[in-house]
Short mmCIF file of C-alpha atoms in Angstrom, two decimals:
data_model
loop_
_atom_site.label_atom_id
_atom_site.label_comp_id
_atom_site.label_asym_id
_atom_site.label_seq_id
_atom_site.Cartn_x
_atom_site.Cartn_y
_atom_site.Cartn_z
CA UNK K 21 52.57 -34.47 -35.97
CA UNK K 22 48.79 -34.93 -36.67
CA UNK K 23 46.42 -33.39 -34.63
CA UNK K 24 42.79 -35.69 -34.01
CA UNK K 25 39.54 -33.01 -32.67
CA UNK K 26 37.30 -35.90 -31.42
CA UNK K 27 33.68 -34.69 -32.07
CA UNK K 28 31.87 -33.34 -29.26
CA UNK K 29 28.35 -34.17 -27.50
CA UNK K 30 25.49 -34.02 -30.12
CA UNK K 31 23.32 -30.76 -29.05
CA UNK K 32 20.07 -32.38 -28.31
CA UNK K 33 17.51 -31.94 -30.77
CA UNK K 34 13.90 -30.36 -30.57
CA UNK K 35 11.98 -32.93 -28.90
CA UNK K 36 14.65 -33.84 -26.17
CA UNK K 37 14.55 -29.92 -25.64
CA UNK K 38 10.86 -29.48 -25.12
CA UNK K 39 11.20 -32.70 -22.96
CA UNK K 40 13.49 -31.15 -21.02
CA UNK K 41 11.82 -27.97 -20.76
CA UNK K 42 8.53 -29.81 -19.98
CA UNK K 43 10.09 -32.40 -17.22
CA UNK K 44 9.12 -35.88 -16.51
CA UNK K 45 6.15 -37.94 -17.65
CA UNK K 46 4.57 -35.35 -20.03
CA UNK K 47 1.46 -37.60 -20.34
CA UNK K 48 0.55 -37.33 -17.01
CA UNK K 49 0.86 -33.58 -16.82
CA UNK K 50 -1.24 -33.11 -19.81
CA UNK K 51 -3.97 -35.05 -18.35
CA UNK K 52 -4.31 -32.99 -15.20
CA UNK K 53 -4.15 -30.02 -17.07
CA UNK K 54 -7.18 -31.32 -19.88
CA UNK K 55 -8.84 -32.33 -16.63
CA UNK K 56 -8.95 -28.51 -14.76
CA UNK K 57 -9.73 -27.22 -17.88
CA UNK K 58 -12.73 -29.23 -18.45
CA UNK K 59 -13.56 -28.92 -14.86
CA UNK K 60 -13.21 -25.07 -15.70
CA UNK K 61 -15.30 -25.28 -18.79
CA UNK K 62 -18.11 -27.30 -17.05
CA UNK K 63 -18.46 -24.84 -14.27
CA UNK K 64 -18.64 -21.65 -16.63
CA UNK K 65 -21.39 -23.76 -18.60
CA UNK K 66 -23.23 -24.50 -15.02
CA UNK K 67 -23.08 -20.75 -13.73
CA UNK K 68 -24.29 -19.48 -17.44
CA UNK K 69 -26.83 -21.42 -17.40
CA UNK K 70 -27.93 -20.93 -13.58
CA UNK K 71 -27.46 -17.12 -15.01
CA UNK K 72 -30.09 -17.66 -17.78
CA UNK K 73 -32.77 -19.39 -15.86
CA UNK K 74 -33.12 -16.79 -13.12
CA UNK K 75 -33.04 -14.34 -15.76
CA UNK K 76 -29.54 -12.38 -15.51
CA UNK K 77 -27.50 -11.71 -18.45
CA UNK K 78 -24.09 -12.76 -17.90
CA UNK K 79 -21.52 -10.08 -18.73
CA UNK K 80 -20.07 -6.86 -18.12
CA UNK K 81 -23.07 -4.13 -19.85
CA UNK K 82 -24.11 -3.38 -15.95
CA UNK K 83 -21.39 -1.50 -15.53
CA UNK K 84 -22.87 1.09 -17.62
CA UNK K 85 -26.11 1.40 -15.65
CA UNK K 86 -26.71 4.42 -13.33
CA UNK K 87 -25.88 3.19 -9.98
CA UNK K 88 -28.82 3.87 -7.24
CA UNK K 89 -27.36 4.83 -4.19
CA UNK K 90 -25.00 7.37 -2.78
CA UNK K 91 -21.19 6.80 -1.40
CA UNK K 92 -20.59 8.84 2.01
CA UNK K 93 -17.00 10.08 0.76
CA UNK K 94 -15.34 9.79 -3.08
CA UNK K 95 -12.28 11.36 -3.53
CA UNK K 96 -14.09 12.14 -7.39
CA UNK K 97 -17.83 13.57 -7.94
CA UNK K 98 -20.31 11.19 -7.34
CA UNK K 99 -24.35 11.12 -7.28
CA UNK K 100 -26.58 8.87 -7.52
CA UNK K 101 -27.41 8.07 -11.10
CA UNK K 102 -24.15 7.59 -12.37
CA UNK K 103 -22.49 4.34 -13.81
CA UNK K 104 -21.42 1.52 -11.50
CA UNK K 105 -18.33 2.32 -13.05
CA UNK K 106 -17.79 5.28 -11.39
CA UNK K 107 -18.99 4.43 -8.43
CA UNK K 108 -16.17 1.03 -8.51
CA UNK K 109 -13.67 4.17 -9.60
CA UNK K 110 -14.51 5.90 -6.41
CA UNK K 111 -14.17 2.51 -4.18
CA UNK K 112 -11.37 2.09 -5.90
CA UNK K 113 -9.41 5.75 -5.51
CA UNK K 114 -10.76 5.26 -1.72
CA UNK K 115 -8.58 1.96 -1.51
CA UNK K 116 -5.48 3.53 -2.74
CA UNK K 117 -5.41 6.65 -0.28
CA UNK K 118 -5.78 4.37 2.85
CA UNK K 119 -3.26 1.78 1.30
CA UNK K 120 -0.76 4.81 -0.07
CA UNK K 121 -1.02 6.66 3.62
CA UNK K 122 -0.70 3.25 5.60
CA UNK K 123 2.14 1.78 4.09
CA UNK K 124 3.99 5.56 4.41
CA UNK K 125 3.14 6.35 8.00
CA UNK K 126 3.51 2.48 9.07
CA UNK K 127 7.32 2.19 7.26
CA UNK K 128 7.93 5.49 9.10
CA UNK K 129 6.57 4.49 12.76
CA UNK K 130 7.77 0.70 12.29
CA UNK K 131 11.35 2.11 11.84
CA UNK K 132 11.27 4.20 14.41
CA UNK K 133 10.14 1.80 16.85
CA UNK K 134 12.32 -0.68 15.28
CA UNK K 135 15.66 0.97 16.06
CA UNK K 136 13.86 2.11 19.40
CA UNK K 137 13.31 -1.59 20.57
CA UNK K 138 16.91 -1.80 20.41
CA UNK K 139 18.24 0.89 22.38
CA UNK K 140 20.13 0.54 25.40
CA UNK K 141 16.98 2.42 27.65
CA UNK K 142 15.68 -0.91 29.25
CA UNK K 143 12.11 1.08 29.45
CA UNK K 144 12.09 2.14 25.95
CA UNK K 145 12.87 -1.57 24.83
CA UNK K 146 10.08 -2.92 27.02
CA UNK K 147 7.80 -0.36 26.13
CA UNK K 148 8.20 -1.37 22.64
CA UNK K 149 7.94 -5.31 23.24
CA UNK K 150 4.57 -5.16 25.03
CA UNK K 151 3.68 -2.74 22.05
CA UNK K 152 4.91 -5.26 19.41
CA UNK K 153 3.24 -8.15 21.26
CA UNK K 154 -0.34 -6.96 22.30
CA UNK K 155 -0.78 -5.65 18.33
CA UNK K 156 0.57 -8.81 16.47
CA UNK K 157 -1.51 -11.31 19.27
CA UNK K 158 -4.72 -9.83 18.46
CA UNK K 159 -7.15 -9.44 15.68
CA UNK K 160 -7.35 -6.61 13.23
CA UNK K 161 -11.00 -6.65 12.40
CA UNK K 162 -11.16 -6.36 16.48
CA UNK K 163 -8.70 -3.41 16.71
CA UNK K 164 -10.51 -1.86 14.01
CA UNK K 165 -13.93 -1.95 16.38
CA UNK K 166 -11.62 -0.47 18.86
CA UNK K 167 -10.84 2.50 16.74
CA UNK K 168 -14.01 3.37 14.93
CA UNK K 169 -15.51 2.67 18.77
CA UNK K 170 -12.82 5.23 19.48
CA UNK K 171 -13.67 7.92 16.84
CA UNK K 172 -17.25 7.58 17.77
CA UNK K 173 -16.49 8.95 21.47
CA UNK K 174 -15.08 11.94 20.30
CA UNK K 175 -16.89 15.10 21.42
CA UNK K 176 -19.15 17.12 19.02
CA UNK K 177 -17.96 20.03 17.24
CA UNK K 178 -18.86 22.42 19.84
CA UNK K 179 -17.05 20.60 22.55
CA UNK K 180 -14.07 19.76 20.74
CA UNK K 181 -10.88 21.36 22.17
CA UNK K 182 -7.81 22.32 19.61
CA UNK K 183 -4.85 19.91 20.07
CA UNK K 184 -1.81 22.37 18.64
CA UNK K 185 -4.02 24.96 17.97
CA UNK K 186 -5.63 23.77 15.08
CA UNK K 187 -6.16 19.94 14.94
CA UNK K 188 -9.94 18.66 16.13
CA UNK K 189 -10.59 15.34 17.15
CA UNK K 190 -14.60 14.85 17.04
CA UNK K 191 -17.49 12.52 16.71
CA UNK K 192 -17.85 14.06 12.86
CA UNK K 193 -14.02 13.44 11.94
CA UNK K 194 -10.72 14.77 12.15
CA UNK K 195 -9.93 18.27 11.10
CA UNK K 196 -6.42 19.38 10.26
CA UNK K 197 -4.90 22.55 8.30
CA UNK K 198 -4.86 22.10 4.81
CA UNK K 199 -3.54 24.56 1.73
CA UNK K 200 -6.22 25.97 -0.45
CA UNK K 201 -5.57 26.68 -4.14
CA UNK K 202 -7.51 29.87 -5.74
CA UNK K 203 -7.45 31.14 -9.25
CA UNK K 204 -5.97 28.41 -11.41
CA UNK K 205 -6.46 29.45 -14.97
CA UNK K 206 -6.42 25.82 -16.05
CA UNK K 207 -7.30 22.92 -14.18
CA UNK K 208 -6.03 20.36 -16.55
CA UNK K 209 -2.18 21.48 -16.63
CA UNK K 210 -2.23 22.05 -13.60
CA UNK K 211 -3.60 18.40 -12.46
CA UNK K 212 -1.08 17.52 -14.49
CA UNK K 213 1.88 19.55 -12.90
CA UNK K 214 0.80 18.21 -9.59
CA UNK K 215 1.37 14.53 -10.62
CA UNK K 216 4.63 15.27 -12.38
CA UNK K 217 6.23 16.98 -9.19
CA UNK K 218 4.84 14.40 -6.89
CA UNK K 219 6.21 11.56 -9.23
CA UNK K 220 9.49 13.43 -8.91
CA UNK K 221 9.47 13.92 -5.26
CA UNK K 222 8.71 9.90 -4.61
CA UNK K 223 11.37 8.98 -7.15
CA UNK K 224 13.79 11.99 -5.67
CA UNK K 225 12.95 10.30 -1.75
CA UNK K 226 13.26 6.70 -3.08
CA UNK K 227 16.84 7.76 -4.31
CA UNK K 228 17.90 9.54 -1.24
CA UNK K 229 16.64 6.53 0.90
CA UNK K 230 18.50 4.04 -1.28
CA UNK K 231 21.65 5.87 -0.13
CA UNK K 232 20.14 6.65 3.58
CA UNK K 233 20.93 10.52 2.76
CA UNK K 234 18.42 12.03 4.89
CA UNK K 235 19.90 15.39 5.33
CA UNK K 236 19.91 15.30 1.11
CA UNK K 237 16.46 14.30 0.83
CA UNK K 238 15.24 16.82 2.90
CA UNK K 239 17.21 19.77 1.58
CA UNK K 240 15.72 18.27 -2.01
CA UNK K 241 12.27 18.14 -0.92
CA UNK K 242 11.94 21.84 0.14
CA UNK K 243 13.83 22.95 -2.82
CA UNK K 244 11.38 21.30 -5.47
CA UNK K 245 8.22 22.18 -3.25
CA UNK K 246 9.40 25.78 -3.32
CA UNK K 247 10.07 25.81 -7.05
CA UNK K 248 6.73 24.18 -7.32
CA UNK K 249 4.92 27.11 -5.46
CA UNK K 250 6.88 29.87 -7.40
CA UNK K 251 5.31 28.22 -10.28
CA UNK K 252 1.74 28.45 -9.03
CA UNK K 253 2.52 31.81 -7.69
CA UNK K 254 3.35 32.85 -11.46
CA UNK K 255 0.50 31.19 -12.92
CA UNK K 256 -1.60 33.51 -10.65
CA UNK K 257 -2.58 30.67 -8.07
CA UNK K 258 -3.45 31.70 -4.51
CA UNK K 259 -2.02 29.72 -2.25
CA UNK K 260 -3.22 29.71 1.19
CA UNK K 261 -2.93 27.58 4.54
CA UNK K 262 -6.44 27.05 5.62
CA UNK K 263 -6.91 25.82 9.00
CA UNK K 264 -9.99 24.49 10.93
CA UNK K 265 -12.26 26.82 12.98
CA UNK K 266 -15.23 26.28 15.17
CA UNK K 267 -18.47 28.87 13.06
CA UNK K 268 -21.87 27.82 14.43
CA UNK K 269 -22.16 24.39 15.43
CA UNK K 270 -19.53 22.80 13.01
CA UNK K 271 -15.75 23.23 12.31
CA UNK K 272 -15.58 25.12 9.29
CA UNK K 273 -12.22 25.18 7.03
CA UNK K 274 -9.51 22.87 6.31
CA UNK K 275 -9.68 18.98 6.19
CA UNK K 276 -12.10 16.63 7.22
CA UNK K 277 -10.94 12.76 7.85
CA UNK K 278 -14.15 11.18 8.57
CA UNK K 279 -14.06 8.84 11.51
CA UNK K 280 -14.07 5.54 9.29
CA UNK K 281 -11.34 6.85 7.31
CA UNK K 282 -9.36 7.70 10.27
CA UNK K 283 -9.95 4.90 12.14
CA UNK K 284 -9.09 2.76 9.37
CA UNK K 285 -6.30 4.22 8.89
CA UNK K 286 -4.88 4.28 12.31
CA UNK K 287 -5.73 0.54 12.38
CA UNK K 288 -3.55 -0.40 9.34
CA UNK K 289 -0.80 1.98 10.40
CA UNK K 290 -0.97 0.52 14.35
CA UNK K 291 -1.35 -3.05 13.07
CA UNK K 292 1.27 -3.09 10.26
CA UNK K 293 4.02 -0.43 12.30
CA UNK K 294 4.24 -3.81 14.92
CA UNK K 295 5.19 -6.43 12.21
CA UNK K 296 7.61 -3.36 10.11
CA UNK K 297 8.92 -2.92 13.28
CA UNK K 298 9.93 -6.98 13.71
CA UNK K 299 11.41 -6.73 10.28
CA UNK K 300 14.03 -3.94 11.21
CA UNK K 301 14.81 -5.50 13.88
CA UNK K 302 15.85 -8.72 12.62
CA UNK K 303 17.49 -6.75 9.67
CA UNK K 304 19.25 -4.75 11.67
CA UNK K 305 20.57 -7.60 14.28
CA UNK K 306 21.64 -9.94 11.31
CA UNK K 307 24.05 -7.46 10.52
CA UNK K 308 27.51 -8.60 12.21
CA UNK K 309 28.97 -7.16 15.56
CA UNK K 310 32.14 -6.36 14.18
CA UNK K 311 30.74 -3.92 11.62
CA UNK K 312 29.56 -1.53 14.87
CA UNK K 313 32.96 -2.41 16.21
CA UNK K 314 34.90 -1.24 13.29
CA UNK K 315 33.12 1.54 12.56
CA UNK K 316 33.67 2.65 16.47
CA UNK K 317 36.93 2.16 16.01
CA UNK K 318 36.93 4.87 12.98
CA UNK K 319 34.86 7.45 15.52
CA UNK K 320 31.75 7.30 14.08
CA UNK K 321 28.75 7.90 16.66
CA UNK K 322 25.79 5.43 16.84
CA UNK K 323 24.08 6.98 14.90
CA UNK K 324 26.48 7.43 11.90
CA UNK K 325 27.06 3.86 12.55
CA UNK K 326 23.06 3.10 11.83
CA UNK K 327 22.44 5.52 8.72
CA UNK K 328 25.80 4.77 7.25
CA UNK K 329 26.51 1.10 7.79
CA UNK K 330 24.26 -1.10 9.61
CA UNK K 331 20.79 -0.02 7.45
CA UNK K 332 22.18 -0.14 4.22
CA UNK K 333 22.99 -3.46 4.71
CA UNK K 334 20.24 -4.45 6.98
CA UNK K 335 18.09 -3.58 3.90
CA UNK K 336 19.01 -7.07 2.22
CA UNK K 337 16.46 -8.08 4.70
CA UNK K 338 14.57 -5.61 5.43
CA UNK K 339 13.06 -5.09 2.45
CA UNK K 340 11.38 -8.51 0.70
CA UNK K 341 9.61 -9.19 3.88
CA UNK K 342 8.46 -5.51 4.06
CA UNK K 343 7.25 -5.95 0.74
CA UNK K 344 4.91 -8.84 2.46
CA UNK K 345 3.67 -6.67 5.10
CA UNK K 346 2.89 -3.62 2.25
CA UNK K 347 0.94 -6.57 0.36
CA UNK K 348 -0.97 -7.34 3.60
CA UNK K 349 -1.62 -4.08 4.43
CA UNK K 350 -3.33 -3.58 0.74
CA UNK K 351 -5.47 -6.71 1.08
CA UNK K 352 -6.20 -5.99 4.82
CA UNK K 353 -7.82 -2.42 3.77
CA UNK K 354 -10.89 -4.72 2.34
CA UNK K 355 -11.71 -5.24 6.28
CA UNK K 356 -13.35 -1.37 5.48
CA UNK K 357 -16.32 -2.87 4.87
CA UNK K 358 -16.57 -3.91 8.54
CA UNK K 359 -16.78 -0.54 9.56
CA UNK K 360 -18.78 1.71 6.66
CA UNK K 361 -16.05 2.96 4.95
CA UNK K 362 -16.66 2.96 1.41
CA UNK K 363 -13.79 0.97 -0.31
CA UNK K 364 -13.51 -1.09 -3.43
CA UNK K 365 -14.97 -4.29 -1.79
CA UNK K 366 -18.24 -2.50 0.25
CA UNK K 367 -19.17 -0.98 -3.32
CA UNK K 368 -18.61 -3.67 -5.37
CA UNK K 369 -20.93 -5.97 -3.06
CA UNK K 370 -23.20 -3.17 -3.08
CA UNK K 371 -23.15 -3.53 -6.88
CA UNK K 372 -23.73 -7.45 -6.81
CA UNK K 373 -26.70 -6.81 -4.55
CA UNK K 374 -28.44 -4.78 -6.59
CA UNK K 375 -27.81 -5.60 -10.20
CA UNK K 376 -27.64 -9.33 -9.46
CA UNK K 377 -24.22 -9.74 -11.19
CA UNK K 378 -22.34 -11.19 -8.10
CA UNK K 379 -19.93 -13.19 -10.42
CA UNK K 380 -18.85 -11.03 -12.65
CA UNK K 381 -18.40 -7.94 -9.48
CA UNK K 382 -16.08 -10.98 -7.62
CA UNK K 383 -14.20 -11.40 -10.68
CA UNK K 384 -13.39 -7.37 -10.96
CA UNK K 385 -12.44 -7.15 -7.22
CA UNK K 386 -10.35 -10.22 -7.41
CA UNK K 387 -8.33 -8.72 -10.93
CA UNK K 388 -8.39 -5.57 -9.27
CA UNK K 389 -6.95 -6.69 -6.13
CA UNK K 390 -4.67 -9.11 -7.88
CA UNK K 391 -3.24 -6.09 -9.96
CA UNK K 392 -2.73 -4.00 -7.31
CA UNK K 393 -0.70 -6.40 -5.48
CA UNK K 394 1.30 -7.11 -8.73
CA UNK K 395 2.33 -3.69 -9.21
CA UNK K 396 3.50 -3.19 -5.83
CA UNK K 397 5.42 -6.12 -5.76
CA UNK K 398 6.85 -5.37 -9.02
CA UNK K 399 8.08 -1.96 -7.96
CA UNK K 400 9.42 -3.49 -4.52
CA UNK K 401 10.98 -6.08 -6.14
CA UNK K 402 12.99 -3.47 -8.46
CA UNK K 403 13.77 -1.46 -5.63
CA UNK K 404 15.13 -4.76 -3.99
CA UNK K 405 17.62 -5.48 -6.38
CA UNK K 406 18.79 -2.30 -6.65
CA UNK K 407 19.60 -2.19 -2.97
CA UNK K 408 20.86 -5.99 -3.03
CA UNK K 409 23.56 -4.65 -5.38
CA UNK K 410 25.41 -3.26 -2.70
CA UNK K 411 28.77 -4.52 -1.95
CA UNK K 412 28.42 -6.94 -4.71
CA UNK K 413 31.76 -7.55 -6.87
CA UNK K 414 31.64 -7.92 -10.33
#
């Protein structure tokens, strides 16, 4: 008995491939393309030549200049003299600790009123709807008036009353306690220690969260921040909890939030915690009725039923679109410039203005912007299919 293999389909060869991989009517794609980038050259020729003629050098040597002017709060030393680079670092660092602190306290507020919109307390519910409502329906550059307007109304220093004891709200800033650091032998290493433990801890809470382990995190959390002070206490730090204090006419000791800070910051976390707090609850009401039912059914209390069952899943949705509102949040933070704080975008225009380079400051805030928003979607997007794993078979 013979056996005939008929031949199978001829693999197609290189230039059906790149067809393929290029789609239909090349020609016609190529065109549009040679026609933007012509359109892209001409332009660059037009504004280097507009450059030229009004006598600005087009390029990036200005960041190296000594920067005239002052910035009203740098998280890093800053005078007037130094490099527009350092002065963009500072905008820069100042744009990351509003972003950092508004997507933390927003996730944690818009969860909180998430699951609270929910509840079976008809007032709480409401309470929550008109909240959700009146934020999302009107603007943020207008809430932000509201809260710098806000912060501006506070009483001075001397007539500033202690909320808690040691928390001042006043015209001049917030003040809260604070821990003070004395007699580091080396400031380097230590810097250094700092970022490793609070690398750990994010990574340590971003693991506990995955698995909704609260009880796990939080037992965690002390444990390495009490390791971490035995090890400053044996490298002969001084550790001490500094809190405010009215000397003179001012509030001496612990932290100052100035009032564009803080009202920036309460703007972003007000604003965003409404549109968080939307997200949870449509993740957590796309999770089936029967789940609640059949974990009732094993005796498990509401909430056991929302830490161990409905949020884990609710997460699937949850988290891409709270990935859009972190995003938001980062590019809404530019709005500081409506208000004097001094971010990445009120520097760099103070940079255009005076060296004349207004190009080549748009195209740093725009890469700058553009990689910030890369990285966090990056890191989102890992943590997202990690948690849309879940239940998956293989």
């Amino acid at each position: 008995m013979s056996i005939i293999v008929a031949p199978g389909p001829r693999r197609p060869g290189i230039y059906r491939r790149l067809l393929m991989w290029w789609g239909h009517r090349p020609i016609a794609q190529l065109a549009i393309i040679a026609s933007f980038v012509a359109l892209l050259v001409y332009l660059g020729i037009n504004v280097t030549t507009t450059m030229t003629r009004i006598g600005v050098s087009p390029g990036f040597d200005f960041l190296w200049r000594s920067a005239n002017f002052e910035i009203g709060e740098s998280p890093i030393a800053f005078a007037a003299g130094d490099p527009y680079l350092r002065a963009m670092l500072a905008g820069l660092l100042n744009t990351l600790k509003v972003a950092l602190f508004g997507c933390i306290f927003a996730t944690i507020l818009g969860v909180i009123l998430g699951v609270a919109g929910l509840s079976g307390n008809l007032l709480l519910a409401s309470l929550v709807r008109w909240y959700v409502e009146l934020i999302r329906n009107t603007p943020f550059l207008l809430q932000l008036f509201f809260w710098i307007s806000l912060a501006k109304a506070f009483p001075a220093p001397r007539q500033a009353s202690a909320l808690l004891g040691s928390i001042y709200l006043t015209s001049r800033g917030v003040y809260v306690p604070t821990v003070s650091m004395e007699g580091l032998p080396l400031a380097g290493p230590v810097v250094l220690a700092i970022l490793v433990i609070a690398i750990g801890l994010l990574l340590f809470a971003l693991s506990c969260l995955k698995r909704l382990n609260v009880r796990t995190m939080a037992i965690g959390i002390v444990a390495i921040l009490a390791a971490t002070l035995a090890i400053f206490h044996a490298l002969g730090a001084n550790l001490t909890l500094e809190t405010p204090a009215l000397a003179g006419f001012n509030i001496r000791g612990g932290y100052n939030l100035t009032p564009e800070f803080a009202a920036l910051l309460t703007g972003l976390i007000v604003k965003f915690s409404a549109a968080i707090a939307e997200i949870v609850r449509a993740g957590i009401q796309s999770v089936n009725r029967g789940q609640w039912e059949a974990a009732r059914a094993l005796g498990l209390h509401n909430g056991q039923i929302m830490r161990l069952i409905v949020l884990p899943q609710a997460l699937r949705v949850i988290t891409p679109l709270t990935t859009s509102s972190y995003l938001d949040l980062t590019k809404d933070s530019s709005l500081a410039v409506a208000i004097g704080y001094p971010d990445l975008v009120s520097i760099v225009n103070t940079t255009a203005n005076t060296t004349g380079q207004s190009l080549e400051a748009l195209m740093i805030l725009i890469g700058t912007y553009l990689s910030i928003n890369l990285i966090v979607s990056a890191l989102m997007n890992q943590y997202n299919r990690r948690v849309a794993l879940k239940g998956t078979t293989r």
